[in-house]
Amino acid sequence: MARRAAVLAVSVALLASSVLTACSTQAPASGTDGSGRGDSDGKITLGFAQVGAESGWRTANTKSVQESAEKAGITLKFSDAQQKQENQIKAIRTFIQQKVDVIAFSPVVESGWDTVLREAKDAGIPVVLTDRAVDTKDPSLYKSFLGSDFVKEGRSAGEWLTAEYAKENGPVNIVELQGTTGSAPANDRKAGFAEVIKGDDKFKIVASQSGDFTRAKGKEVMQAFLKSHKDIDVLYAHNDDMALGAIQAIEAAGKKPGEDIKVISIDGIKDAFVAMNQGKINVVVECNPLLGDQLMDLVKKVAAGENVPTRVEVEEGVFTQDQAAEALPSRKY
Ligand code: AHR
């Protein structure tokens, strides 16, 4: 059965790019121990509860997980929660009933997971968090987190802004398009950005609202910002899709995105690089969705009861307009 299968070599890349803060051990819980777990063909079964399909980033992340599972010979049970926590909780409970070997999920929001995570733990099913973290006082409820440092991403956005306006007196009026309310990337990107700009009171966030990480909402909220604030200097969008929606609203209002209103975005999807190349986005802070291979390595390890790092962070960069044309052909998502 899956959990007794020999552990395959874990990629050196995972270790190289990881930040090891602590280790946890998972006792093997094989299907042959009477649990009935695992595929009859001996493959590891992974239950994956995805957030939804809200953005280009998410589409690339889903593809990466699906392709990597196939490549790794892991049976994937995939569920799309359509950005609703209750759907994710339902999916996780179904995976527990199905006695999958490992559960992985990207939590829509940060809080409210302890009960279902305890159910998984009681059933002996290890959980790996990917992309987004949970807010819990009990770190034994999951084995590992694989994803980005969202606070650092917010700080990078703020650092670009403070450098850009270093020689100006201000005020610099900023509107902020937040991601999904209560989600880790929305909370952390807001916090990291605020931490950097708070040192200089010429930076003023004049409006801040959620655009739910979608293009349509980004456009709608930006239209409202433009109506209520005539003097917007900067848009800080927590992801590219909202920035791209907002650019449509800025153009419809007769202004030039990238010039009249500077645009700062996060993710680094191809469409954003195209917009940056056209001068419509000024800077993109990268957030890497291609986590599939690293996730499958972790899944194999926890299924085999091996030690895994409790936090694995991915390497990410910052791209400005002058780098966009050169970087565009090699963007993988
Ligand atoms: O959790 C990662 C975020 O979720 C991405 O920045 C965003 O595009 C997605 O919807």
Coordinates of C-alpha atoms and ligand atoms in Angstrom, one line a residue, residues 54-55 57-58 131-132 150 185 189 213 239 267, ligand 1:
E54 CA -10.5 33.4 -9.5
S55 CA -7.3 34.4 -11.3
W57 CA -2.4 32.8 -11.0
R58 CA -4.9 30.2 -9.7
D131 CA -0.1 28.7 -1.2
R132 CA -2.1 30.1 1.8
F150 CA 3.1 37.4 1.3
P185 CA -2.4 37.1 0.9
R189 CA 0.2 42.0 1.5
F213 CA -8.8 38.8 -6.6
N239 CA -3.0 40.7 -7.7
D267 CA 1.7 37.7 -9.2
Ligands
AHR1 O1 -3.0 33.0 -2.8 C1 -2.4 33.6 -3.9 C2 -3.2 34.6 -4.5 O2 -4.5 34.0 -4.9 C3 -2.7 35.2 -5.8 O3 -2.0 36.3 -5.7 C4 -4.0 35.6 -6.5 O4 -3.9 35.9 -7.8 C5 -4.8 34.4 -6.2 O5 -6.1 34.5 -6.4

